Short mmCIF file of C-alpha atoms in Angstrom, two decimals:
data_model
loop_
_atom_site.label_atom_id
_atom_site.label_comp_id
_atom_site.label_asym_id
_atom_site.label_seq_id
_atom_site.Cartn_x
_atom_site.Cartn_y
_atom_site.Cartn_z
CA UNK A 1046 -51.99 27.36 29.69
CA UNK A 1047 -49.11 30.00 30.06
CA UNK A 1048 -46.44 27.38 29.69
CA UNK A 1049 -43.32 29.18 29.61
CA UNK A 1050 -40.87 26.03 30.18
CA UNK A 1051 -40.94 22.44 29.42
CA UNK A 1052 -38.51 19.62 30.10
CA UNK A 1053 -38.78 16.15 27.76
CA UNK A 1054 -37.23 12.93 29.05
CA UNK A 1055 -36.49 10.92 25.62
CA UNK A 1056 -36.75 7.26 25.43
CA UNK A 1057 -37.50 4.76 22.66
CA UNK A 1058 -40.65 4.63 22.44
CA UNK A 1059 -42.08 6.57 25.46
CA UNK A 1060 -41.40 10.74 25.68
CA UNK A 1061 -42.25 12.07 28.92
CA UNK A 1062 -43.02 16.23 29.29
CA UNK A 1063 -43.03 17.96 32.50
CA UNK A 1064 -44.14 21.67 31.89
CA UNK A 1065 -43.92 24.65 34.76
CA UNK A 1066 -45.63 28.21 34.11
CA UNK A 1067 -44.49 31.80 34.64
CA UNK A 1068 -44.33 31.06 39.23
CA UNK A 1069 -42.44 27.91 38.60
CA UNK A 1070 -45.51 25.96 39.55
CA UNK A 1071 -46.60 22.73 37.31
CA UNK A 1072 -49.36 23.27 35.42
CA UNK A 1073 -48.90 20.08 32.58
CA UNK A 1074 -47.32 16.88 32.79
CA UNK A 1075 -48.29 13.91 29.74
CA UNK A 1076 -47.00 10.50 28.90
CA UNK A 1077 -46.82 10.25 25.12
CA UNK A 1078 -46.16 7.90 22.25
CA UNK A 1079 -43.59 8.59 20.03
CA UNK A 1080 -45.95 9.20 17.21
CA UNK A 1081 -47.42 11.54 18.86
CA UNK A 1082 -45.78 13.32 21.15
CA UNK A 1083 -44.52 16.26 18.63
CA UNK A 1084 -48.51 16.93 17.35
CA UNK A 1085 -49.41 17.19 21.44
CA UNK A 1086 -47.08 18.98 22.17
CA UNK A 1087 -47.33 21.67 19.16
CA UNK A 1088 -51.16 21.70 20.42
CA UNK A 1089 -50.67 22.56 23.89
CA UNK A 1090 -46.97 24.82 23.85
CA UNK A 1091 -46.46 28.15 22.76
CA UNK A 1092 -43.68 28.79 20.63
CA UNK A 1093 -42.68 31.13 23.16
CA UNK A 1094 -41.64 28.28 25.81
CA UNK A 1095 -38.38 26.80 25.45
CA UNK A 1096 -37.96 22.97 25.20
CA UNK A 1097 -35.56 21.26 27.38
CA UNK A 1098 -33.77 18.04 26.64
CA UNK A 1099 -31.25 15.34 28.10
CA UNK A 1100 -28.00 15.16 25.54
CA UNK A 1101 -28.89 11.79 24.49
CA UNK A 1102 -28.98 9.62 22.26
CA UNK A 1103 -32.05 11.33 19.58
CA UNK A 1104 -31.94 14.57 21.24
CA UNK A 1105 -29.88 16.50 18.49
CA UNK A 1106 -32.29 15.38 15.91
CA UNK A 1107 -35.46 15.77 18.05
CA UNK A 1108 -34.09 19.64 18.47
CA UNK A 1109 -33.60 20.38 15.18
CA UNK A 1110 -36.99 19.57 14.93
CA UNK A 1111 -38.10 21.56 17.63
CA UNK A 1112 -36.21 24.30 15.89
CA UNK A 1113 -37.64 23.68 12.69
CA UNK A 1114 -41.29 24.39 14.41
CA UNK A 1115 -39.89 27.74 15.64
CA UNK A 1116 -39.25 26.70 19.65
CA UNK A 1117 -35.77 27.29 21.37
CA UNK A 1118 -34.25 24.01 22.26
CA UNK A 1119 -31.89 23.88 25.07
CA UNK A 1120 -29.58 20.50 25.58
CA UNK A 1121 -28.11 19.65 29.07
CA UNK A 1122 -25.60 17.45 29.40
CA UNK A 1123 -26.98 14.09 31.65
CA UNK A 1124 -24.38 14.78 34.72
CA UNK A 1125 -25.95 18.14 35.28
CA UNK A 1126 -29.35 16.98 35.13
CA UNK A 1127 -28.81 14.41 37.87
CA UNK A 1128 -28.47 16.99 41.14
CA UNK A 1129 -31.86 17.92 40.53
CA UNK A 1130 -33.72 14.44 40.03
CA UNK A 1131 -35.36 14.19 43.25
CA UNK A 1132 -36.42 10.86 44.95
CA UNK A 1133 -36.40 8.14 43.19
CA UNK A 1134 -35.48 7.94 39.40
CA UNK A 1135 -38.18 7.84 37.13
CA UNK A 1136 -39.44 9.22 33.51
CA UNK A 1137 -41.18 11.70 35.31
CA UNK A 1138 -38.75 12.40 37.57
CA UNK A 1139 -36.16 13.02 35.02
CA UNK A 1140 -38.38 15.49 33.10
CA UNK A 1141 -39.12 17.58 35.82
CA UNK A 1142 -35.29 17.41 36.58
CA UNK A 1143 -34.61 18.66 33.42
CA UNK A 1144 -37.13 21.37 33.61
CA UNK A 1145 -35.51 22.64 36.77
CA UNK A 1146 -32.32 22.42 35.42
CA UNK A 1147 -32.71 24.60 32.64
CA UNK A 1148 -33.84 27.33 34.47
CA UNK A 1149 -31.07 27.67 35.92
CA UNK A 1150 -28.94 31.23 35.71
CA UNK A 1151 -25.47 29.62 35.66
CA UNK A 1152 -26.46 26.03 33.62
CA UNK A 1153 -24.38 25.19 30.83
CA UNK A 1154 -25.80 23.92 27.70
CA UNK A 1155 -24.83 21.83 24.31
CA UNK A 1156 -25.40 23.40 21.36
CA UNK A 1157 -27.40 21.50 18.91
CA UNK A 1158 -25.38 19.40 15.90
CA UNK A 1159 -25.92 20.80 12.72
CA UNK A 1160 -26.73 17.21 10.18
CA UNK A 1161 -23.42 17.74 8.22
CA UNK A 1162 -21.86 17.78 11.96
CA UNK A 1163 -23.30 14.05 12.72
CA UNK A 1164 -22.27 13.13 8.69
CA UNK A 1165 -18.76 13.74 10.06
CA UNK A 1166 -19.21 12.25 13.85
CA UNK A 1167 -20.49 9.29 12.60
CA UNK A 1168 -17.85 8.29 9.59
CA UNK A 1169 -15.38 9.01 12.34
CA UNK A 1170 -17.22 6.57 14.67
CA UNK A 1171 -17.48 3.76 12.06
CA UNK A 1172 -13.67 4.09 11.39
CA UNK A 1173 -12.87 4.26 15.04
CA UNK A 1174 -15.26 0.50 15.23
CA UNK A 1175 -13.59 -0.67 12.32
CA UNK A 1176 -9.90 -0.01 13.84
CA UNK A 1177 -10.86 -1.83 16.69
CA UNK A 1178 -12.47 -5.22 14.80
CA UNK A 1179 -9.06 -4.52 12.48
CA UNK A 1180 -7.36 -4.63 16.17
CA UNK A 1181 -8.95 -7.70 17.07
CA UNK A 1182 -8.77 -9.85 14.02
CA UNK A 1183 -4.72 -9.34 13.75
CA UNK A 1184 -4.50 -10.73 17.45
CA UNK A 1185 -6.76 -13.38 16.66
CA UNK A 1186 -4.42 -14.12 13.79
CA UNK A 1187 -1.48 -14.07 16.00
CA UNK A 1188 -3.14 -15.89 18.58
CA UNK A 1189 -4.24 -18.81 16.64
CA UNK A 1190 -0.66 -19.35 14.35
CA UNK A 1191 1.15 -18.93 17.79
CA UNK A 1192 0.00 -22.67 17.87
CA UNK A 1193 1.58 -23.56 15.35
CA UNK A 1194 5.46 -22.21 16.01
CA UNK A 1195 4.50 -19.20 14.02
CA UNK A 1196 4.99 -15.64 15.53
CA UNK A 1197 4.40 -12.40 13.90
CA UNK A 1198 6.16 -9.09 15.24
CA UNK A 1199 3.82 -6.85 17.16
CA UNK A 1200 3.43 -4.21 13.96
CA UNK A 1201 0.56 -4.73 11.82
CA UNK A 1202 2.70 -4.42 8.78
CA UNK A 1203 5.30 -6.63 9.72
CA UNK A 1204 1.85 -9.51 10.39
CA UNK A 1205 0.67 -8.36 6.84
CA UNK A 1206 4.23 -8.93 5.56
CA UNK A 1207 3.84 -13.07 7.28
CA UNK A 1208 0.82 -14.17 6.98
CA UNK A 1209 1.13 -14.42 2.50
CA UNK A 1210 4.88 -15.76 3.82
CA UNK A 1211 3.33 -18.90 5.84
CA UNK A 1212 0.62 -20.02 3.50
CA UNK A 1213 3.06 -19.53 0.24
CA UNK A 1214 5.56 -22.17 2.33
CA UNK A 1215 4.69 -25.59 2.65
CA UNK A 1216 7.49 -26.53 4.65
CA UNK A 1217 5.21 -24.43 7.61
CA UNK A 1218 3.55 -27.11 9.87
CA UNK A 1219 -0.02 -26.28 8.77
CA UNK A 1220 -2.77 -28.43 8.55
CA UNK A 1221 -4.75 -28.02 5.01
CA UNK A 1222 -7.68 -27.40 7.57
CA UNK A 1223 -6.01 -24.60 9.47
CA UNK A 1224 -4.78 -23.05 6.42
CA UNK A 1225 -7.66 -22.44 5.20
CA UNK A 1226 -9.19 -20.93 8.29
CA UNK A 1227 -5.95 -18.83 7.62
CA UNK A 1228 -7.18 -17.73 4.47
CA UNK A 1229 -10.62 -16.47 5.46
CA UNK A 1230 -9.56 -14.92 8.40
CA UNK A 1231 -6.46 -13.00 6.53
CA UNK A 1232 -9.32 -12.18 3.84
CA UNK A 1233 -11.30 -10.44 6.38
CA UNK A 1234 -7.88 -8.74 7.81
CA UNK A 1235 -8.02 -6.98 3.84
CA UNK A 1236 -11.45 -5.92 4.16
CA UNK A 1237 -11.39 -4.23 7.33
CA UNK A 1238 -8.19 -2.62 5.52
CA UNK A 1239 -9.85 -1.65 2.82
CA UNK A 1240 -12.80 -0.19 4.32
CA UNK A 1241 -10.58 2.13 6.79
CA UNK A 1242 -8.92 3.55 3.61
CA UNK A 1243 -11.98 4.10 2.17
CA UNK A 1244 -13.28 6.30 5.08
CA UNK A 1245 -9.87 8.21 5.15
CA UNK A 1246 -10.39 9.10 1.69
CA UNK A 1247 -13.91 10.60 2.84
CA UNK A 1248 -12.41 12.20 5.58
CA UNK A 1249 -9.44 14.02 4.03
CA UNK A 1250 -12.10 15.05 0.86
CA UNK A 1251 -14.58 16.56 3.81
CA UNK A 1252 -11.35 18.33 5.51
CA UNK A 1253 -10.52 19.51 1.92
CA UNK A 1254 -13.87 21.14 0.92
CA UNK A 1255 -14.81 22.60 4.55
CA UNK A 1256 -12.89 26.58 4.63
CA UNK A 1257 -12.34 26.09 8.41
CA UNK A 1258 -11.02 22.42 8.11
CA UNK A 1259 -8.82 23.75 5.94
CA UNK A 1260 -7.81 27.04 8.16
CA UNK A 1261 -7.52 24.38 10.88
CA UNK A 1262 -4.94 22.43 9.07
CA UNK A 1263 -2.51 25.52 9.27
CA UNK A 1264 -1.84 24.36 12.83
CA UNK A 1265 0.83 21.98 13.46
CA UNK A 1266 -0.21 18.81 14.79
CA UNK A 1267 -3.16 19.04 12.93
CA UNK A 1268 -4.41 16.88 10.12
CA UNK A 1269 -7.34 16.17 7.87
CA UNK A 1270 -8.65 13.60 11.15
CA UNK A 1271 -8.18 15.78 13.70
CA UNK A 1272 -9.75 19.42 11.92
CA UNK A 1273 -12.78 17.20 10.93
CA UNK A 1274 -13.63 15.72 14.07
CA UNK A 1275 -12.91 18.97 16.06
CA UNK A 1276 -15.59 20.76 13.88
CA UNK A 1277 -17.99 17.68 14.40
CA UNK A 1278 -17.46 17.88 18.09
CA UNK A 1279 -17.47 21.99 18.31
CA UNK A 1280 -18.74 23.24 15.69
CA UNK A 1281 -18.58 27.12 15.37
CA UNK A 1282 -17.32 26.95 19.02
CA UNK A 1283 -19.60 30.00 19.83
CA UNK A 1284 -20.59 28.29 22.84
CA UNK A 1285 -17.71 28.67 24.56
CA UNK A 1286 -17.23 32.28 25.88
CA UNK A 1287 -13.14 31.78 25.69
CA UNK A 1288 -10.48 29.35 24.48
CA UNK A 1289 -9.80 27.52 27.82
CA UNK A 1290 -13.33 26.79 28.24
CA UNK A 1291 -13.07 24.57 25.04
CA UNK A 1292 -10.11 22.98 26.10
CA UNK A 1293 -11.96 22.19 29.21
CA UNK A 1294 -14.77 20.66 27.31
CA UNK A 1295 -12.10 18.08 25.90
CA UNK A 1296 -10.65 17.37 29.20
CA UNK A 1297 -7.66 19.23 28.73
CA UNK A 1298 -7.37 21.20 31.84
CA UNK A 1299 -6.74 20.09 35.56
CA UNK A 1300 -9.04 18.88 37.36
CA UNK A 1301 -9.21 21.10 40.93
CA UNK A 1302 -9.40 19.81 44.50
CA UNK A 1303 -9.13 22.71 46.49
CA UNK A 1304 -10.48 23.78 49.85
CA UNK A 1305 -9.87 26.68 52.59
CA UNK A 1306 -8.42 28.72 50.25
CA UNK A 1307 -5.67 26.30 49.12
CA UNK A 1308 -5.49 25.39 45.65
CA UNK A 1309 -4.81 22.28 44.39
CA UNK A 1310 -4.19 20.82 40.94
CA UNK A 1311 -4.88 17.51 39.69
CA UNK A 1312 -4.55 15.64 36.08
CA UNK A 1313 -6.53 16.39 33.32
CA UNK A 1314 -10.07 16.53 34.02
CA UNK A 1315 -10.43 13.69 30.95
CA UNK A 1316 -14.11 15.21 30.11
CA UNK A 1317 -15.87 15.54 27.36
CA UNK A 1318 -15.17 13.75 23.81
CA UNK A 1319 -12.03 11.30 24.65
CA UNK A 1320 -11.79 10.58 20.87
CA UNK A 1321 -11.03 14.36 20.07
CA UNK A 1322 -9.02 14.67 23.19
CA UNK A 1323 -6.96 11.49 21.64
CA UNK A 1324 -6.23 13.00 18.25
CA UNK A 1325 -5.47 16.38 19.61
CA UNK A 1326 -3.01 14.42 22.33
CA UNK A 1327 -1.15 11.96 19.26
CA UNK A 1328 -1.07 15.54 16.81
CA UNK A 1329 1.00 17.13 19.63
CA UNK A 1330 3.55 14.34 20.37
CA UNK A 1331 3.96 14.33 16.53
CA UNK A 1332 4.53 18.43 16.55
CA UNK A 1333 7.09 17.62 19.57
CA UNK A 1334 8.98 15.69 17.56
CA UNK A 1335 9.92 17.78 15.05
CA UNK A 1336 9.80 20.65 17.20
CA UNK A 1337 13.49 19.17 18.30
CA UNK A 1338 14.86 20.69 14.77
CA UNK A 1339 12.68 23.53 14.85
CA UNK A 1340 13.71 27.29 16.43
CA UNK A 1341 10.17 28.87 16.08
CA UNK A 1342 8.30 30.56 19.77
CA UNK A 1343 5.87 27.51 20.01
CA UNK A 1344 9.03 24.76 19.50
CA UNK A 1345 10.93 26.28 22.30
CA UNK A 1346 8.20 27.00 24.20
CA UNK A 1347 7.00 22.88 24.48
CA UNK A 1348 10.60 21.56 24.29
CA UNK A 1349 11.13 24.02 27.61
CA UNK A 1350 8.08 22.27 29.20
CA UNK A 1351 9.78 18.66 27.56
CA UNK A 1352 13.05 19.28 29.42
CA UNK A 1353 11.84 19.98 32.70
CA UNK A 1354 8.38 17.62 32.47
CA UNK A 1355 7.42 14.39 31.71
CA UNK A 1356 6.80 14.09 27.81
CA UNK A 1357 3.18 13.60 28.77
CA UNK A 1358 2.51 16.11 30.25
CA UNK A 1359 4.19 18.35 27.40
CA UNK A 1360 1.68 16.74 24.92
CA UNK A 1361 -1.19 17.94 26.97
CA UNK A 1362 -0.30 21.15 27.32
CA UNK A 1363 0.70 21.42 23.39
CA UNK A 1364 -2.69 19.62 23.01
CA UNK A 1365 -4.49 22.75 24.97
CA UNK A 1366 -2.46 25.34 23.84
CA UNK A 1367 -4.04 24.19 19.98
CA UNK A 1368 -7.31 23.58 21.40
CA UNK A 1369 -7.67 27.51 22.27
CA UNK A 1370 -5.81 28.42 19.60
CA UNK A 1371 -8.22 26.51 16.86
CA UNK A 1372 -11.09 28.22 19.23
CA UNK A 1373 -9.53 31.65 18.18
CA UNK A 1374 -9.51 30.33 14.91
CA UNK A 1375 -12.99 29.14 14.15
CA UNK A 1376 -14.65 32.00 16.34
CA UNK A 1377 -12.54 35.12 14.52
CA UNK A 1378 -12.73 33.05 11.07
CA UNK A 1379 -8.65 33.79 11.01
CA UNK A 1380 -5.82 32.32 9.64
CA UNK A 1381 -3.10 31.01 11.94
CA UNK A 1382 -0.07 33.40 12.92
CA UNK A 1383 2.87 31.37 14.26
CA UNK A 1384 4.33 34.72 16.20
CA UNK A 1385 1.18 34.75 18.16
CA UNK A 1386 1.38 30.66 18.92
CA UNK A 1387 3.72 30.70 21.81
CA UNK A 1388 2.19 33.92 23.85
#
């Protein structure tokens, strides 16, 4: 069979393959096992085809794979494989979807995360989860002594300050029951503390030991969280042709709704990564404030946005201005040069 392209719907358990050959016509199309799918489909494809995948859950391991065996792997991201499911939606639907959509001239693709890219992604990810439960069990805290006269301020410190306060003084009307309820749940509280410190260790000893991390960290507004989880969500950022077209993979441009020739602007598109959008967002309304003190082209360049904008909108376009500039950055392999920042 002179497969040239084939298009792989992941799932769990069940992978299904749609292949096309060189006049676009289907000439294979198997429902396979996950134990098996990868010997079939070694069996029946030539190396020279090139594999197309959903970017899913699995699908940057399954390509490395893929890669491993000598194929090209090309990732699609799931809202441009939908325009070309036709009918109803179904596995085999969605594979010949994807096979379509990859032969597309203008498609854009995701490149495929290196392992060391995911080792960062996902210590960032359990820190994010563990913020969140850390979130949760102070307001359940709060919550629950607000029943008993006792209010914390809104800060976590200040609740980490109380809590030792209230069960040191007996004078507080707790029950023995409730205090001890107070003591596991301020025990867990710790934990989650602990645990977060731990992964910020990990994180600022990965932005420490990684060359571009620590070429990223030149930029202001940018710290050991934010280089790392830029490289885990871009990594050499040779996939974008220019720096706006990262910063438009983070959502930091405007989205467009224009028509008969008349342009107009939106908000920020808000697509791609949100956590990475975040950071680079909170890095620039740090690098505002101290840009008040500060005489340098890229201080009076956002505080002249600042004074005639809302502060917002200031911190997203400090927020794109260092997403190109780390794209210059990690593409060139430079160093950063502040006379350049503001141009």
């Amino acid at each position: 069979m002179d497969i040239i392209r084939v298009g792989i719907d992941l799932a769990k358990s069940v992978f299904q393959l749609h292949a096309v050959d060189r006049r676009e016509k289907t000439i294979w199309r198997r429902r396979l096992a996950r134990d098996e799918w990868l010997n079939v489909l070694r069996a029946t494809v030539p190396l020279h085809a090139q594999i197309g995948m959903e970017a899913c859950g699995g699908a940057h391991y399954w390509a490395r794979r893929l890669q491993t065996l000598g194929y090209t792997v090309k990732l699609i991201a799931p809202q441009f494989v939908k325009p070309y499911v036709k009918s109803n939606k179904n596995d085999a639907n969605d594979a010949e979807a994807i096979c379509e959509a990859m032969s597309r001239p203008g498609m854009r693709f995701v490149s495929v995360k290196t392992v060391e890219q995911q080792d960062v992604q996902a210590a960032h990810r359990v820190r994010t989860g563990l913020m969140e439960q850390r979130t949760a069990k102070a307001n359940q805290i709060r919550g629950l002594a607000s029943e008993y006269g006792l209010v914390a301020p809104k800060q976590i410190l200040q609740l980490r300050r109380a809590v030792p306060v209230w069960l040191e003084n007996s004078d507080c009307c707790l029950s023995d029951r409730f205090r001890r309820l107070l003591i596991g749940i301020w025990e867990d509280l710790r934990a989650l503390d602990e645990r977060i410190a731990e992964l910020d260790r990990e994180i600022a000893a990965i932005a420490a030991s990684d060359p571009v991390a620590v070429r990223l960290q030149q930029l202001r507004g940018v710290g050991p969280m934010v280089a790392t989880a830029l490289l885990a969500a871009v990594g050499d950022a040779r996939q974008f042709a220019n720096g706006r077209q990262m910063a438009a993979s983070l959502g930091l441009t405007p989205k467009q709704n224009s028509s008969g020739g008349k342009e107009r602007l939106l908000g920020i598109s808000k697509r791609g990564d949100s956590y990475v959008r975040c950071l680079l967002i909170h890095g620039a309304r740090a690098m505002i404030q101290m840009a008040r003190r500060r005489t340098d082209a890229l201080s009076l360049w956002v505080m002249r946005i600042a004074a005639n904008r809302h502060p917002n909108v200031a911190a997203v376009a400090l927020a794109n201005k260092t997403a190109r500039i780390a794209w210059a950055m990690i593409t060139r392999e430079t160093d950063y040069h502040p006379e350049l920042a503001a141009q």
